[in-house]
Amino acid sequence: SKPFHLKDLVTEVDRLIELAEALLVVARADEGQLPLDRRRLTVAELLADVVERSGPRLREEGRPLRIEPNGGLAVSADRARAGQALTSLVENAVRHGGGPIRLRAEPAGDLVEIHVEDSGPGFPDGFLPRAFERFSRADPGRSGAGYGLGLAIVDAIARAHGGRSGVANRPGGGADAWIALPAADR
């Protein structure tokens, strides 16, 4: 039998804590109970947080990150939650996508959409309609990290803010996933 390693146990406990926290976010959002500390934030501030969190992983994977200028767009959002959602989208692009990752923002009525795009294989067609369902994974046979809750959390955070989220395949190839948050200056 395989020898017992404390390191393995610690890793497994960390994964269970992560799963419990993820389920709590989704459940609280369902009940309209996800606490938000809303502030005016520029998109540039939010994206700087994402670069700080994801930078080491991006360097490790040799994946360049490109941030497009966003004309000083600002949102009214909880910095930690919005950062959590965007970091999750970047992590998905690192794990499942290919090529450089591009972050861009654009106004969409009373919201600001923040897009995370890559030039990998994109999402399987059958996955797009159920992308935000809990425990749905683009490749159900895939083993390894992930519980199929990443996009469900992104969507829960978006809805808690009065926003929305979306995923699509880019016409030239690759995936586009976004979160839309209330614009601060409307």
PDB file of C-alpha atoms in Angstrom:
ATOM      1  CA  SER A   1       0.000   0.000   0.000  1.00  0.00           C
ATOM      2  CA  LYS A   2       1.007   3.607  -0.584  1.00  0.00           C
ATOM      3  CA  PRO A   3       2.884   5.190   2.339  1.00  0.00           C
ATOM      4  CA  PHE A   4       1.018   7.913   4.219  1.00  0.00           C
ATOM      5  CA  HIS A   5       2.399  11.411   3.659  1.00  0.00           C
ATOM      6  CA  LEU A   6       1.382  14.377   5.783  1.00  0.00           C
ATOM      7  CA  LYS A   7       1.913  16.635   2.741  1.00  0.00           C
ATOM      8  CA  ASP A   8      -0.804  14.698   0.838  1.00  0.00           C
ATOM      9  CA  LEU A   9      -3.194  15.094   3.752  1.00  0.00           C
ATOM     10  CA  VAL A  10      -2.534  18.845   3.972  1.00  0.00           C
ATOM     11  CA  THR A  11      -3.159  19.187   0.214  1.00  0.00           C
ATOM     12  CA  GLU A  12      -6.430  17.267   0.502  1.00  0.00           C
ATOM     13  CA  VAL A  13      -7.578  19.346   3.505  1.00  0.00           C
ATOM     14  CA  ASP A  14      -6.771  22.550   1.559  1.00  0.00           C
ATOM     15  CA  ARG A  15      -8.886  21.276  -1.366  1.00  0.00           C
ATOM     16  CA  LEU A  16     -11.796  20.474   0.961  1.00  0.00           C
ATOM     17  CA  ILE A  17     -11.589  23.945   2.542  1.00  0.00           C
ATOM     18  CA  GLU A  18     -11.566  25.478  -0.961  1.00  0.00           C
ATOM     19  CA  LEU A  19     -14.614  23.385  -1.919  1.00  0.00           C
ATOM     20  CA  ALA A  20     -16.498  24.354   1.260  1.00  0.00           C
ATOM     21  CA  GLU A  21     -15.741  28.051   0.688  1.00  0.00           C
ATOM     22  CA  ALA A  22     -16.850  27.789  -2.951  1.00  0.00           C
ATOM     23  CA  LEU A  23     -20.142  26.120  -1.990  1.00  0.00           C
ATOM     24  CA  LEU A  24     -20.707  28.776   0.684  1.00  0.00           C
ATOM     25  CA  VAL A  25     -20.270  31.611  -1.850  1.00  0.00           C
ATOM     26  CA  VAL A  26     -22.776  30.001  -4.227  1.00  0.00           C
ATOM     27  CA  ALA A  27     -25.303  29.232  -1.455  1.00  0.00           C
ATOM     28  CA  ARG A  28     -25.087  32.741   0.039  1.00  0.00           C
ATOM     29  CA  ALA A  29     -25.499  34.307  -3.403  1.00  0.00           C
ATOM     30  CA  ASP A  30     -28.586  32.112  -4.031  1.00  0.00           C
ATOM     31  CA  GLU A  31     -30.130  33.475  -0.842  1.00  0.00           C
ATOM     32  CA  GLY A  32     -29.143  37.069  -1.626  1.00  0.00           C
ATOM     33  CA  GLN A  33     -26.858  36.929   1.418  1.00  0.00           C
ATOM     34  CA  LEU A  34     -23.408  37.322  -0.134  1.00  0.00           C
ATOM     35  CA  PRO A  35     -21.932  40.298   1.752  1.00  0.00           C
ATOM     36  CA  LEU A  36     -20.440  42.905  -0.571  1.00  0.00           C
ATOM     37  CA  ASP A  37     -18.303  45.905   0.313  1.00  0.00           C
ATOM     38  CA  ARG A  38     -19.062  48.023  -2.764  1.00  0.00           C
ATOM     39  CA  ARG A  39     -16.661  50.771  -3.732  1.00  0.00           C
ATOM     40  CA  ARG A  40     -15.834  52.722  -6.841  1.00  0.00           C
ATOM     41  CA  LEU A  41     -12.961  50.850  -8.510  1.00  0.00           C
ATOM     42  CA  THR A  42     -11.258  51.489 -11.778  1.00  0.00           C
ATOM     43  CA  VAL A  43     -10.981  48.497 -14.068  1.00  0.00           C
ATOM     44  CA  ALA A  44      -7.215  49.153 -14.046  1.00  0.00           C
ATOM     45  CA  GLU A  45      -7.143  48.616 -10.233  1.00  0.00           C
ATOM     46  CA  LEU A  46      -9.074  45.355 -10.544  1.00  0.00           C
ATOM     47  CA  LEU A  47      -6.855  44.063 -13.321  1.00  0.00           C
ATOM     48  CA  ALA A  48      -3.716  44.986 -11.343  1.00  0.00           C
ATOM     49  CA  ASP A  49      -5.051  42.764  -8.505  1.00  0.00           C
ATOM     50  CA  VAL A  50      -5.555  39.904 -10.967  1.00  0.00           C
ATOM     51  CA  VAL A  51      -2.026  40.293 -12.362  1.00  0.00           C
ATOM     52  CA  GLU A  52      -0.624  40.239  -8.808  1.00  0.00           C
ATOM     53  CA  ARG A  53      -2.555  37.052  -7.944  1.00  0.00           C
ATOM     54  CA  SER A  54      -2.062  35.210 -11.229  1.00  0.00           C
ATOM     55  CA  GLY A  55       1.395  36.479 -12.189  1.00  0.00           C
ATOM     56  CA  PRO A  56       3.421  33.626 -10.661  1.00  0.00           C
ATOM     57  CA  ARG A  57       1.210  30.968 -12.271  1.00  0.00           C
ATOM     58  CA  LEU A  58       1.338  32.732 -15.662  1.00  0.00           C
ATOM     59  CA  ARG A  59       5.141  32.940 -15.524  1.00  0.00           C
ATOM     60  CA  GLU A  60       5.368  29.291 -14.467  1.00  0.00           C
ATOM     61  CA  GLU A  61       3.235  28.278 -17.484  1.00  0.00           C
ATOM     62  CA  GLY A  62       5.019  30.685 -19.838  1.00  0.00           C
ATOM     63  CA  ARG A  63       1.712  32.377 -20.706  1.00  0.00           C
ATOM     64  CA  PRO A  64       1.888  36.089 -21.533  1.00  0.00           C
ATOM     65  CA  LEU A  65      -0.887  38.320 -20.183  1.00  0.00           C
ATOM     66  CA  ARG A  66      -1.936  41.357 -22.231  1.00  0.00           C
ATOM     67  CA  ILE A  67      -4.078  44.100 -20.747  1.00  0.00           C
ATOM     68  CA  GLU A  68      -5.828  46.396 -23.214  1.00  0.00           C
ATOM     69  CA  PRO A  69      -6.326  50.054 -22.302  1.00  0.00           C
ATOM     70  CA  ASN A  70      -9.874  50.582 -21.035  1.00  0.00           C
ATOM     71  CA  GLY A  71     -10.286  54.348 -21.143  1.00  0.00           C
ATOM     72  CA  GLY A  72     -10.550  54.736 -17.372  1.00  0.00           C
ATOM     73  CA  LEU A  73     -13.716  52.616 -17.005  1.00  0.00           C
ATOM     74  CA  ALA A  74     -14.827  52.151 -13.386  1.00  0.00           C
ATOM     75  CA  VAL A  75     -17.204  49.792 -11.604  1.00  0.00           C
ATOM     76  CA  SER A  76     -19.105  49.779  -8.332  1.00  0.00           C
ATOM     77  CA  ALA A  77     -17.981  46.493  -6.840  1.00  0.00           C
ATOM     78  CA  ASP A  78     -16.547  44.550  -3.936  1.00  0.00           C
ATOM     79  CA  ARG A  79     -12.818  44.504  -4.734  1.00  0.00           C
ATOM     80  CA  ALA A  80     -12.134  41.091  -3.152  1.00  0.00           C
ATOM     81  CA  ARG A  81     -15.132  39.354  -4.763  1.00  0.00           C
ATOM     82  CA  ALA A  82     -14.648  40.921  -8.202  1.00  0.00           C
ATOM     83  CA  GLY A  83     -10.958  40.019  -8.014  1.00  0.00           C
ATOM     84  CA  GLN A  84     -11.859  36.459  -7.028  1.00  0.00           C
ATOM     85  CA  ALA A  85     -14.145  36.130 -10.065  1.00  0.00           C
ATOM     86  CA  LEU A  86     -11.610  37.571 -12.517  1.00  0.00           C
ATOM     87  CA  THR A  87      -8.769  35.476 -11.098  1.00  0.00           C
ATOM     88  CA  SER A  88     -10.967  32.400 -11.553  1.00  0.00           C
ATOM     89  CA  LEU A  89     -11.525  33.321 -15.219  1.00  0.00           C
ATOM     90  CA  VAL A  90      -7.765  33.786 -15.734  1.00  0.00           C
ATOM     91  CA  GLU A  91      -7.075  30.444 -13.996  1.00  0.00           C
ATOM     92  CA  ASN A  92      -9.527  28.749 -16.392  1.00  0.00           C
ATOM     93  CA  ALA A  93      -7.758  30.342 -19.371  1.00  0.00           C
ATOM     94  CA  VAL A  94      -4.394  29.110 -18.039  1.00  0.00           C
ATOM     95  CA  ARG A  95      -5.689  25.597 -17.346  1.00  0.00           C
ATOM     96  CA  HIS A  96      -7.781  25.009 -20.479  1.00  0.00           C
ATOM     97  CA  GLY A  97      -6.774  27.640 -23.014  1.00  0.00           C
ATOM     98  CA  GLY A  98      -3.728  28.351 -25.103  1.00  0.00           C
ATOM     99  CA  GLY A  99      -1.547  31.233 -26.198  1.00  0.00           C
ATOM    100  CA  PRO A 100      -1.512  34.685 -24.651  1.00  0.00           C
ATOM    101  CA  ILE A 101      -4.326  35.706 -22.315  1.00  0.00           C
ATOM    102  CA  ARG A 102      -5.951  39.046 -23.071  1.00  0.00           C
ATOM    103  CA  LEU A 103      -7.879  41.158 -20.552  1.00  0.00           C
ATOM    104  CA  ARG A 104     -10.123  43.882 -21.920  1.00  0.00           C
ATOM    105  CA  ALA A 105     -13.120  45.886 -20.741  1.00  0.00           C
ATOM    106  CA  GLU A 106     -15.966  47.604 -22.533  1.00  0.00           C
ATOM    107  CA  PRO A 107     -19.104  49.487 -21.494  1.00  0.00           C
ATOM    108  CA  ALA A 108     -22.367  47.539 -21.878  1.00  0.00           C
ATOM    109  CA  GLY A 109     -25.269  49.837 -20.954  1.00  0.00           C
ATOM    110  CA  ASP A 110     -25.220  50.319 -17.172  1.00  0.00           C
ATOM    111  CA  LEU A 111     -22.589  47.603 -16.812  1.00  0.00           C
ATOM    112  CA  VAL A 112     -18.909  47.191 -17.646  1.00  0.00           C
ATOM    113  CA  GLU A 113     -17.938  43.847 -19.177  1.00  0.00           C
ATOM    114  CA  ILE A 114     -14.463  42.600 -18.288  1.00  0.00           C
ATOM    115  CA  HIS A 115     -13.354  39.897 -20.740  1.00  0.00           C
ATOM    116  CA  VAL A 116     -10.695  37.204 -20.362  1.00  0.00           C
ATOM    117  CA  GLU A 117      -9.769  35.809 -23.772  1.00  0.00           C
ATOM    118  CA  ASP A 118      -7.338  33.167 -24.981  1.00  0.00           C
ATOM    119  CA  SER A 119      -6.481  31.543 -28.295  1.00  0.00           C
ATOM    120  CA  GLY A 120      -6.746  27.899 -27.253  1.00  0.00           C
ATOM    121  CA  PRO A 121      -9.268  25.310 -28.425  1.00  0.00           C
ATOM    122  CA  GLY A 122     -12.278  27.163 -26.972  1.00  0.00           C
ATOM    123  CA  PHE A 123     -15.222  25.551 -25.184  1.00  0.00           C
ATOM    124  CA  PRO A 124     -16.854  22.360 -26.483  1.00  0.00           C
ATOM    125  CA  ASP A 125     -20.183  23.405 -28.085  1.00  0.00           C
ATOM    126  CA  GLY A 126     -22.310  21.308 -25.740  1.00  0.00           C
ATOM    127  CA  PHE A 127     -20.692  22.963 -22.726  1.00  0.00           C
ATOM    128  CA  LEU A 128     -21.653  26.584 -23.495  1.00  0.00           C
ATOM    129  CA  PRO A 129     -25.358  26.343 -22.462  1.00  0.00           C
ATOM    130  CA  ARG A 130     -24.472  24.749 -19.108  1.00  0.00           C
ATOM    131  CA  ALA A 131     -21.167  26.526 -18.420  1.00  0.00           C
ATOM    132  CA  PHE A 132     -22.458  28.255 -15.267  1.00  0.00           C
ATOM    133  CA  GLU A 133     -24.195  25.217 -13.771  1.00  0.00           C
ATOM    134  CA  ARG A 134     -22.612  23.877 -10.623  1.00  0.00           C
ATOM    135  CA  PHE A 135     -20.203  20.960 -11.046  1.00  0.00           C
ATOM    136  CA  SER A 136     -20.266  21.223 -14.862  1.00  0.00           C
ATOM    137  CA  ARG A 137     -16.916  20.676 -16.492  1.00  0.00           C
ATOM    138  CA  ALA A 138     -16.005  21.101 -20.137  1.00  0.00           C
ATOM    139  CA  ASP A 139     -14.254  17.733 -20.014  1.00  0.00           C
ATOM    140  CA  PRO A 140     -16.065  15.483 -17.516  1.00  0.00           C
ATOM    141  CA  GLY A 141     -13.396  12.797 -17.924  1.00  0.00           C
ATOM    142  CA  ARG A 142     -10.691  15.211 -16.832  1.00  0.00           C
ATOM    143  CA  SER A 143      -9.017  14.413 -13.557  1.00  0.00           C
ATOM    144  CA  GLY A 144      -7.046  16.790 -11.380  1.00  0.00           C
ATOM    145  CA  ALA A 145      -7.863  20.063  -9.699  1.00  0.00           C
ATOM    146  CA  GLY A 146     -11.273  21.624 -10.005  1.00  0.00           C
ATOM    147  CA  TYR A 147     -14.803  20.761  -8.989  1.00  0.00           C
ATOM    148  CA  GLY A 148     -16.686  22.473 -11.788  1.00  0.00           C
ATOM    149  CA  LEU A 149     -17.553  25.385  -9.489  1.00  0.00           C
ATOM    150  CA  GLY A 150     -15.297  28.127 -10.893  1.00  0.00           C
ATOM    151  CA  LEU A 151     -17.788  29.529 -13.399  1.00  0.00           C
ATOM    152  CA  ALA A 152     -20.696  29.005 -10.982  1.00  0.00           C
ATOM    153  CA  ILE A 153     -18.852  31.233  -8.493  1.00  0.00           C
ATOM    154  CA  VAL A 154     -18.116  33.852 -11.165  1.00  0.00           C
ATOM    155  CA  ASP A 155     -21.826  33.897 -12.016  1.00  0.00           C
ATOM    156  CA  ALA A 156     -22.867  34.055  -8.338  1.00  0.00           C
ATOM    157  CA  ILE A 157     -20.551  37.032  -7.748  1.00  0.00           C
ATOM    158  CA  ALA A 158     -21.830  38.774 -10.889  1.00  0.00           C
ATOM    159  CA  ARG A 159     -25.484  38.271  -9.885  1.00  0.00           C
ATOM    160  CA  ALA A 160     -24.817  39.430  -6.294  1.00  0.00           C
ATOM    161  CA  HIS A 161     -23.608  42.724  -7.799  1.00  0.00           C
ATOM    162  CA  GLY A 162     -26.643  43.002 -10.083  1.00  0.00           C
ATOM    163  CA  GLY A 163     -24.505  42.059 -13.068  1.00  0.00           C
ATOM    164  CA  ARG A 164     -24.095  39.008 -15.272  1.00  0.00           C
ATOM    165  CA  SER A 165     -21.481  36.701 -16.744  1.00  0.00           C
ATOM    166  CA  GLY A 166     -20.989  34.915 -20.024  1.00  0.00           C
ATOM    167  CA  VAL A 167     -18.844  32.605 -22.100  1.00  0.00           C
ATOM    168  CA  ALA A 168     -18.418  32.232 -25.841  1.00  0.00           C
ATOM    169  CA  ASN A 169     -16.065  30.858 -28.440  1.00  0.00           C
ATOM    170  CA  ARG A 170     -14.168  33.540 -30.329  1.00  0.00           C
ATOM    171  CA  PRO A 171     -14.699  33.590 -34.108  1.00  0.00           C
ATOM    172  CA  GLY A 172     -10.963  33.172 -34.805  1.00  0.00           C
ATOM    173  CA  GLY A 173     -10.594  30.412 -32.199  1.00  0.00           C
ATOM    174  CA  GLY A 174     -10.176  30.508 -28.456  1.00  0.00           C
ATOM    175  CA  ALA A 175     -12.444  31.232 -25.521  1.00  0.00           C
ATOM    176  CA  ASP A 176     -13.973  34.455 -24.217  1.00  0.00           C
ATOM    177  CA  ALA A 177     -15.317  34.498 -20.651  1.00  0.00           C
ATOM    178  CA  TRP A 178     -16.528  37.663 -18.943  1.00  0.00           C
ATOM    179  CA  ILE A 179     -18.120  39.226 -15.919  1.00  0.00           C
ATOM    180  CA  ALA A 180     -20.261  42.351 -16.196  1.00  0.00           C
ATOM    181  CA  LEU A 181     -20.388  44.612 -13.127  1.00  0.00           C
ATOM    182  CA  PRO A 182     -22.340  47.845 -12.512  1.00  0.00           C
ATOM    183  CA  ALA A 183     -20.613  50.884 -13.978  1.00  0.00           C
ATOM    184  CA  ALA A 184     -19.603  53.411 -11.317  1.00  0.00           C
ATOM    185  CA  ASP A 185     -20.099  56.554 -13.331  1.00  0.00           C
ATOM    186  CA  ARG A 186     -23.572  56.084 -14.784  1.00  0.00           C
TER     187      ARG A 186
END
